[in-house]
Coordinates of C-alpha atoms in Angstrom, one line a residue:
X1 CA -36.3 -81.1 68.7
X2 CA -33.5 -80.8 71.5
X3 CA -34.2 -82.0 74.8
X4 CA -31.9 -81.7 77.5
X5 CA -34.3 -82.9 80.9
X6 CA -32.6 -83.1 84.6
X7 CA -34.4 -83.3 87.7
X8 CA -34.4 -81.5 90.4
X9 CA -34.3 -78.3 89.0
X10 CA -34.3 -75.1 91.1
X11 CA -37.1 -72.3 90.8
X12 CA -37.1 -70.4 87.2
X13 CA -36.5 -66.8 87.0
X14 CA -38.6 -65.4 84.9
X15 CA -42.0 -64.9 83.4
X16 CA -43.7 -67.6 81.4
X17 CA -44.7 -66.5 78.1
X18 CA -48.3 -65.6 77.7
X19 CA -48.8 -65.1 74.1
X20 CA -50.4 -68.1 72.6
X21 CA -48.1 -68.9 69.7
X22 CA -50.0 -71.2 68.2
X23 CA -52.3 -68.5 67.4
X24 CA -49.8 -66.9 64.8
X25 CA -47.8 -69.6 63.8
X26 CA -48.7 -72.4 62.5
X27 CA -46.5 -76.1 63.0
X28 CA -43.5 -74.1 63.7
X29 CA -39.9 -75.8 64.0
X30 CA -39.9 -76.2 68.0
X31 CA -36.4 -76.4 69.9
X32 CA -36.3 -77.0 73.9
X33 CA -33.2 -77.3 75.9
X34 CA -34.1 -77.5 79.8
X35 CA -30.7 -78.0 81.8
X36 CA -29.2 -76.9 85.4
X37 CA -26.7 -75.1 83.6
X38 CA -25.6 -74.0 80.0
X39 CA -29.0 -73.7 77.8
X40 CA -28.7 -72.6 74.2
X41 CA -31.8 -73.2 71.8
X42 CA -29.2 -72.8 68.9
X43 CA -26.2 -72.8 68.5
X44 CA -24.4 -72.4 65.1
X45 CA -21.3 -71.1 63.4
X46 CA -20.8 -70.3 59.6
X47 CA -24.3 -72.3 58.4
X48 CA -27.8 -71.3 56.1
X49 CA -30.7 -71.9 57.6
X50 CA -33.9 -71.4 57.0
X51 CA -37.2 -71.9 59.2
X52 CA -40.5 -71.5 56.0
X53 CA -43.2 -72.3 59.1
X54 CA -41.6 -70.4 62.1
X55 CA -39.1 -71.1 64.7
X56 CA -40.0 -71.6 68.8
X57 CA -37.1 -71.6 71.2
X58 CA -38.1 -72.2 74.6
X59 CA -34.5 -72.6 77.4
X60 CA -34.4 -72.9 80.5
X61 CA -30.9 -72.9 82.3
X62 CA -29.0 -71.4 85.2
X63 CA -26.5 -68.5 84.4
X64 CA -24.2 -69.0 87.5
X65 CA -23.0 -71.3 89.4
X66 CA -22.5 -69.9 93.2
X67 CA -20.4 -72.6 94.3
X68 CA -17.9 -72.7 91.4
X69 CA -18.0 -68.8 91.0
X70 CA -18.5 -69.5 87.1
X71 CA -21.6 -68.2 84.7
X72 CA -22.9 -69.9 82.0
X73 CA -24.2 -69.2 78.7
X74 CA -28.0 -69.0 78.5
X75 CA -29.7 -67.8 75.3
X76 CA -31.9 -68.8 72.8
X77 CA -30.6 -68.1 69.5
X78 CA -26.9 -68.1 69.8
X79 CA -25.0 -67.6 66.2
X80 CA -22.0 -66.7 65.0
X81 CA -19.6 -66.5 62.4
X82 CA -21.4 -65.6 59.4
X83 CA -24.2 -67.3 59.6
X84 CA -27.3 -66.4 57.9
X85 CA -31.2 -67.3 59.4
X86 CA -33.9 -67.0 57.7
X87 CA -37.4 -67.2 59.9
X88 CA -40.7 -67.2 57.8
X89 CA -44.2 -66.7 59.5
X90 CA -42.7 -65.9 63.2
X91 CA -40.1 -66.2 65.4
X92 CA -41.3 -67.0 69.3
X93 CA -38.0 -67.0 72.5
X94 CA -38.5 -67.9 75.5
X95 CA -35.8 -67.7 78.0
X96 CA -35.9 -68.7 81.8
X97 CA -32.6 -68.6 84.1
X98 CA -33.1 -69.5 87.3
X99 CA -30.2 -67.5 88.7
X100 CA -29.2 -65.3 86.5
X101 CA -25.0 -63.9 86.1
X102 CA -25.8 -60.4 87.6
X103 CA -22.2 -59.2 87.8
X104 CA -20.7 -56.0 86.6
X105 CA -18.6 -57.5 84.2
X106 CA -19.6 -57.7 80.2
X107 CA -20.2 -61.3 80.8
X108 CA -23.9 -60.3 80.8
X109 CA -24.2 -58.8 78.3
X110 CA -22.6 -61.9 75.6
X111 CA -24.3 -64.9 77.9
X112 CA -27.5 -63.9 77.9
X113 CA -29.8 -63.0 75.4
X114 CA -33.3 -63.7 73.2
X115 CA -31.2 -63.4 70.1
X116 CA -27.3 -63.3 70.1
X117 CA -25.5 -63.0 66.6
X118 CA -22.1 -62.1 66.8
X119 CA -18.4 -62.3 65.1
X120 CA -19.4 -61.7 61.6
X121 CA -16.3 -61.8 59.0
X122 CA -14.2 -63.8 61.5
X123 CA -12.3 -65.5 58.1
X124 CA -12.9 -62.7 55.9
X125 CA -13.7 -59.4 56.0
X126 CA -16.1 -58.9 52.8
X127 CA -19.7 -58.3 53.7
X128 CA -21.0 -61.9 52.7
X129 CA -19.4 -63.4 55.5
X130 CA -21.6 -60.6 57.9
X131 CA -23.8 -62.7 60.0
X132 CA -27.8 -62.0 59.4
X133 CA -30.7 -62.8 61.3
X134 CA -34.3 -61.8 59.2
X135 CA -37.6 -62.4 61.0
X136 CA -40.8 -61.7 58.8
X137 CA -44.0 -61.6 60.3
X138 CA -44.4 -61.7 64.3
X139 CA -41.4 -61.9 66.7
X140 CA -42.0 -62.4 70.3
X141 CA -39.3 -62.6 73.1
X142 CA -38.9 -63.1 76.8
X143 CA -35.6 -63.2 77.7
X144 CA -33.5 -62.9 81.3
X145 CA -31.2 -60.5 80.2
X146 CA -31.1 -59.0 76.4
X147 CA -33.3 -59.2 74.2
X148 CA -31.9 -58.9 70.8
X149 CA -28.2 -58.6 70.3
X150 CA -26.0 -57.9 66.9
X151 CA -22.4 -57.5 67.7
X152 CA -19.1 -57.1 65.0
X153 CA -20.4 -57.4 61.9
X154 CA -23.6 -58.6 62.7
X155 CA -27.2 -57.7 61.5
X156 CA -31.0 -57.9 62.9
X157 CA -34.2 -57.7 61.0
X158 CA -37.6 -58.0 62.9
X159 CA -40.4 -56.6 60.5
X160 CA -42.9 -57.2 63.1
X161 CA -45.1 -57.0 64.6
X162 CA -42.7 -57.7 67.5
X163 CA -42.9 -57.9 71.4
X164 CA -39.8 -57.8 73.7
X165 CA -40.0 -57.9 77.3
X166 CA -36.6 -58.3 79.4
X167 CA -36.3 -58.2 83.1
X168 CA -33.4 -55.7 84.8
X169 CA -30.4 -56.3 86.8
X170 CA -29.8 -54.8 90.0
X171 CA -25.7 -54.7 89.2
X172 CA -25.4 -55.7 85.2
X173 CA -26.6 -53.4 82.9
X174 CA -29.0 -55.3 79.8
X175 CA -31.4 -53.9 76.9
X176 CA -33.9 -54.9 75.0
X177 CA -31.8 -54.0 72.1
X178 CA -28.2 -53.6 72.0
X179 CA -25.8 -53.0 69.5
X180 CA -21.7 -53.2 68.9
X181 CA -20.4 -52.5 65.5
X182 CA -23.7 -54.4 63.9
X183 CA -27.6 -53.0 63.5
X184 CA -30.7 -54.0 64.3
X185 CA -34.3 -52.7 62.5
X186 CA -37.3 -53.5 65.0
X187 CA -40.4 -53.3 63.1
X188 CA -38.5 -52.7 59.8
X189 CA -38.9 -54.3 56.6
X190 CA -35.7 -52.8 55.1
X191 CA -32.7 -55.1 56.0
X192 CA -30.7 -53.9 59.1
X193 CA -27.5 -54.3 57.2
X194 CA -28.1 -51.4 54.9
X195 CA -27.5 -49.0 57.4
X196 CA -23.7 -49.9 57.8
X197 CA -22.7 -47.8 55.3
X198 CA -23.8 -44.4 57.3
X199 CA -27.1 -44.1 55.4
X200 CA -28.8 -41.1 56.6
X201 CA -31.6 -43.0 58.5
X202 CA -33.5 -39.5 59.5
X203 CA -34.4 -40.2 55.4
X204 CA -35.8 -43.7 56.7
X205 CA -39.0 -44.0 54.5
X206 CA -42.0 -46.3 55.9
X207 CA -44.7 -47.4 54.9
X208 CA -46.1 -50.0 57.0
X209 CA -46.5 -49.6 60.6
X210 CA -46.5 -53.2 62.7
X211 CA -47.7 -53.3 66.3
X212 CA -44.5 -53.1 68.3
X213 CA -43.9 -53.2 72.0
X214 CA -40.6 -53.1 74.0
X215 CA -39.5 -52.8 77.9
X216 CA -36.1 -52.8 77.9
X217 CA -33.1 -50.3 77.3
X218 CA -31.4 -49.2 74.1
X219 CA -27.8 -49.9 73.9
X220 CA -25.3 -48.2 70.9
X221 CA -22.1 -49.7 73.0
X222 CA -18.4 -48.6 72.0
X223 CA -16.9 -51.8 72.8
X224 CA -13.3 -51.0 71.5
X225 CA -11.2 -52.5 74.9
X226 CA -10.8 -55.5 76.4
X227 CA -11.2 -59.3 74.9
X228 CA -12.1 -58.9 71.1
X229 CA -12.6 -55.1 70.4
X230 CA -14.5 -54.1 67.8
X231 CA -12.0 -53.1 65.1
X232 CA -14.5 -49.8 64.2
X233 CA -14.7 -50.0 60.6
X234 CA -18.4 -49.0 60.5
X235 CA -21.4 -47.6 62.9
X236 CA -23.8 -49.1 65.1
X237 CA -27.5 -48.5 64.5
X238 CA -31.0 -49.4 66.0
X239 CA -33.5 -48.6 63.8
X240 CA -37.3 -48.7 65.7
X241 CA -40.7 -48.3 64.6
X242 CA -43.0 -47.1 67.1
X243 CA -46.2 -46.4 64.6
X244 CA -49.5 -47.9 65.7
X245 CA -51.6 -46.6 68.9
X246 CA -50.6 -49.5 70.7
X247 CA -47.2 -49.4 70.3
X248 CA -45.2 -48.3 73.2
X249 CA -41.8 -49.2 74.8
X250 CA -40.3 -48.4 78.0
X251 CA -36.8 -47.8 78.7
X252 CA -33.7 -45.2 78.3
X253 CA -31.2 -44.9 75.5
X254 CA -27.4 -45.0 76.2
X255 CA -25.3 -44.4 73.1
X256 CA -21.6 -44.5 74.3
X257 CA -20.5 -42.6 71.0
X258 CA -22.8 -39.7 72.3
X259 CA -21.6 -39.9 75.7
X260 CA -17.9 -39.8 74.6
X261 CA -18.0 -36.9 72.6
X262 CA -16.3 -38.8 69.6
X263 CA -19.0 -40.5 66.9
X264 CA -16.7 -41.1 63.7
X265 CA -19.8 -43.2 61.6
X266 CA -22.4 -41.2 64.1
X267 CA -23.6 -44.5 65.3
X268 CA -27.1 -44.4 67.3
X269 CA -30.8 -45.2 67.3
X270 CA -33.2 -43.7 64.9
X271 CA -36.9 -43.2 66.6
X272 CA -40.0 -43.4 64.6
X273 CA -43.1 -42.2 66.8
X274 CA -45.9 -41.5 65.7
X275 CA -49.7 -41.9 65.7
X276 CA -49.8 -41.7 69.6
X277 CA -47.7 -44.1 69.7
X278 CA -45.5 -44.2 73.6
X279 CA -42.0 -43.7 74.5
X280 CA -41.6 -43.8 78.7
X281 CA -38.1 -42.6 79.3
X282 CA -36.7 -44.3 82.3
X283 CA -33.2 -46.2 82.6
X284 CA -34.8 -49.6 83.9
X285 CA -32.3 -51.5 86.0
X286 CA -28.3 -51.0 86.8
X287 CA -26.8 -48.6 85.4
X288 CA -23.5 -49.5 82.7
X289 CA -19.9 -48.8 84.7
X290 CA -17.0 -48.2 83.0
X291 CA -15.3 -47.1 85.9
X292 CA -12.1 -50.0 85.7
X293 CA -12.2 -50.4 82.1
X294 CA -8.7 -49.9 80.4
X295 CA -9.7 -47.0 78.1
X296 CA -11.1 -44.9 80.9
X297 CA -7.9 -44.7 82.9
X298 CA -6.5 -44.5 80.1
X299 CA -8.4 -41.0 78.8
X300 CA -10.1 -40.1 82.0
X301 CA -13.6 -40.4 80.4
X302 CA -16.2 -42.4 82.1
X303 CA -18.9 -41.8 80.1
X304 CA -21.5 -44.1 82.2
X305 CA -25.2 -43.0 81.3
X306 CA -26.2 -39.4 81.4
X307 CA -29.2 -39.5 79.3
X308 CA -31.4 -41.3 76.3
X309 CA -29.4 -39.9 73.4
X310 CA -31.5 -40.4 69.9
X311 CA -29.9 -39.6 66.9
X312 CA -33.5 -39.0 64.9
X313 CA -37.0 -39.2 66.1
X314 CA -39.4 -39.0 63.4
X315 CA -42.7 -37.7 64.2
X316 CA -46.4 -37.7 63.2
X317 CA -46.8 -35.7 60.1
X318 CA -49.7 -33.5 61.5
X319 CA -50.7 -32.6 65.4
X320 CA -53.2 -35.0 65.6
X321 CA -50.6 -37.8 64.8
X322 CA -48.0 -37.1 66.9
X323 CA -45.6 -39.1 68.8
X324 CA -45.8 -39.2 72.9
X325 CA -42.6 -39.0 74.6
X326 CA -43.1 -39.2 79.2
X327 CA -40.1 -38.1 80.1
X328 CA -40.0 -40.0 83.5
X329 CA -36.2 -39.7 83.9
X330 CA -34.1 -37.3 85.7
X331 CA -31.8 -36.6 83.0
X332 CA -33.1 -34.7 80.1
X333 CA -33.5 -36.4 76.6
X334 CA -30.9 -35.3 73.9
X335 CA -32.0 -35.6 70.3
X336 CA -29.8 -34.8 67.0
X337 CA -32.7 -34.2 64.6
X338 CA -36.4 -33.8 65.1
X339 CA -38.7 -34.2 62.0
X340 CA -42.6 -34.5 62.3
X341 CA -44.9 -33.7 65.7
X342 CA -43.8 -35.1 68.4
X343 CA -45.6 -34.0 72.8
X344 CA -43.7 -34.2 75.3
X345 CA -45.4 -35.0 78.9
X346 CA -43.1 -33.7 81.5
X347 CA -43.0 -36.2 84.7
X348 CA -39.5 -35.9 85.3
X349 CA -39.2 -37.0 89.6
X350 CA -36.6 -33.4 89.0
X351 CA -39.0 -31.0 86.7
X352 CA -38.8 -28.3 89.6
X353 CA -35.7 -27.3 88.2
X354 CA -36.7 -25.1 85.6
X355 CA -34.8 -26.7 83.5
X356 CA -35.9 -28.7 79.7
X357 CA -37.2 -32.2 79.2
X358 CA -35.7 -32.3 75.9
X359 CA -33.0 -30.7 73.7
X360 CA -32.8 -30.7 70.4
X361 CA -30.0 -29.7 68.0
X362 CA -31.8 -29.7 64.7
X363 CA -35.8 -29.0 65.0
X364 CA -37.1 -29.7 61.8
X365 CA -40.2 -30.5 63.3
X366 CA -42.6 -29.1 65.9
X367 CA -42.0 -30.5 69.5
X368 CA -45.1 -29.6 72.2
X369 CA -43.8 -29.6 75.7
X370 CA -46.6 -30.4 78.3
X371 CA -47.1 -30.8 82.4

């Protein structure tokens, strides 16, 4: 166990956790870092580990320092560098930041996160260097900021059941699940790192369908300027699996690739929804801005959000097991392929317009518009 204890510690930003952990994990590995500044649960660079009873992070730090006009880096599971975790029988993150580093900046996005895993084939680029983060059985995570993060290189696996719950920003734009040359499954048993090689995950094949629940955006993020681009050698992909009746999450989609007009590796997310399970559409929190970033002045293109773009949404297989999709945004939803039943429930703030909830590009499927 890590304890870092200082007194006097100003007011927590945040909510507590209220799942009982100990009711689905049992003598889990338990990490706490309490500070007044920098809090990381873990921090680790090229290493194996592996947790057989479960892992607990619980942080508690302050992402910016008013006075010195400098943010800090707090985040529960911060790895790097081709290292590989292995969690067994549940993963539970709980992150408090009593001011958080709500700036414009990408600064919050990499300092603050559930899950970080990042810089994969720093040395060497050959896939066993990739850094891997594999969850089985349930994940939960409250995070100030983003909830689960896999950047160059870097992949994700949460089988599930999983629970993610972020808070917004009022100026920096976070997700519940972002992405940057890396993947991430969410209620996947099939390893995130698969899809790096532009699998066709509209094929995805499931058969097991965990509870999962998520408020938070989605980010596919093009991050080929500033400090460390992405050198864009493969796709980014979020693969989610919204299957049960009481799965739900909340939140829009912004895939930059989309937004650009130019998706070499057609990077994006990959919906499965079905079995009434709910999707409410609706950007939570600041917008991203691109508006000063090099490659915009550069091309003229600032492709800030304009709408959830999904590559595939995957349906119910019959009527009575479709997917529910409120569309509770004022931009309408753009989906690549539709396969399966999936209603949509039309409470856009805009729906006077006349104009769609939804477009499609390939309906393979059988999509139900309602009021």
């Amino acid at each position: 166990m890590i304890l870092g204890c200082l007194s006097l510690l100003p007011s927590v930003y945040g909510t507590s956790a209220d799942t009982v952990y100990e009711s689905i994990v049992t003598q889990p590995e338990r990490i706490t870092v309490q500070t007044t500044g920098r809090a990381l649960g873990m921090r680790k660079y090229h290493e194996v580990l592996q947790y057989p009873e479960g892992l607990y992070l619980q942080v508690s730090g302050v992402g910016y320092d008013k006075e010195l006009d400098k943010y800090h880096n707090v985040t529960g599971m911060y790895v790097l560098d081709g290292t590989k975790v292995t969690v067994d029988k549940g993963l539970y993150i709980d992150v408090k930041n009593a001011i958080p580093y709500d700036q414009v900046d990408e600064m919050a996005h990499y300092y603050m996160s559930g899950i970080y895993a990042g810089f994969g084939r720093k040395q060497f680029d050959e896939p066993k260097y990739d850094t891997k983060v594999v969850v089985h059985g349930p994940t939960v995570i409250h995070a100030v900021g983003n909830g689960v993060q896999a950047n160059k290189d870097s992949y994700i696996t949460l089988d599930g059941p999983v629970t993610i719950d972020t808070m917004p920003f009022q100026r920096a734009d976070v997700y519940g699940v972002i992405v940057e040359e890396g993947s991430i499954g969410v209620g996947i048993s099939r390893l995130a790192d698969t899809y790096a090689g532009g699998i066709n995950s509209s094929e995805e094949k499931v058969v097991q369908y965990p509870t999962v629940q998520v408020r938070g955006n989605l980010g596919v993020l093009n991050k080929n300027y500033g400090l460390n681009p992405n050198p864009g050698r493969h796709g980014s992909y979020i693969v989610m699996n919204l299957g049960t009746e009481d799965s739900s999450w909340t939140g829009g989609a912004l895939n930059e690739f989309s937004e650009s007009g130019n998706n070499p590796h057609q990077s994006g997310i990959t919906l499965i929804l079905k079995n009434n399970a709910i999707w409410h559409n609706q950007w939570i929190g600041a917008k991203r801005h691109r508006t000063n970033h090099e490659e915009v002045l550069a091309t003229g293109k600032d492709y800030t959000f304009t709408g959830s773009h999904i590559q595939n949404i995957i349906g119910g297989d019959t009527p009575e097991t479709a997917g529910i999709i409120y569309q509770e945004d004022v931009y309408p939803i753009v989906v690549e392929v539709v396969k399966g039943y999936i209603k949509v429930i039309d409470h856009r703030p805009n729906a006077s317009d006349g104009s769609s909830p939804i477009q499609v590009k390939i309906n393979e499927g059988k999509v139900t518009i309602l009021k």
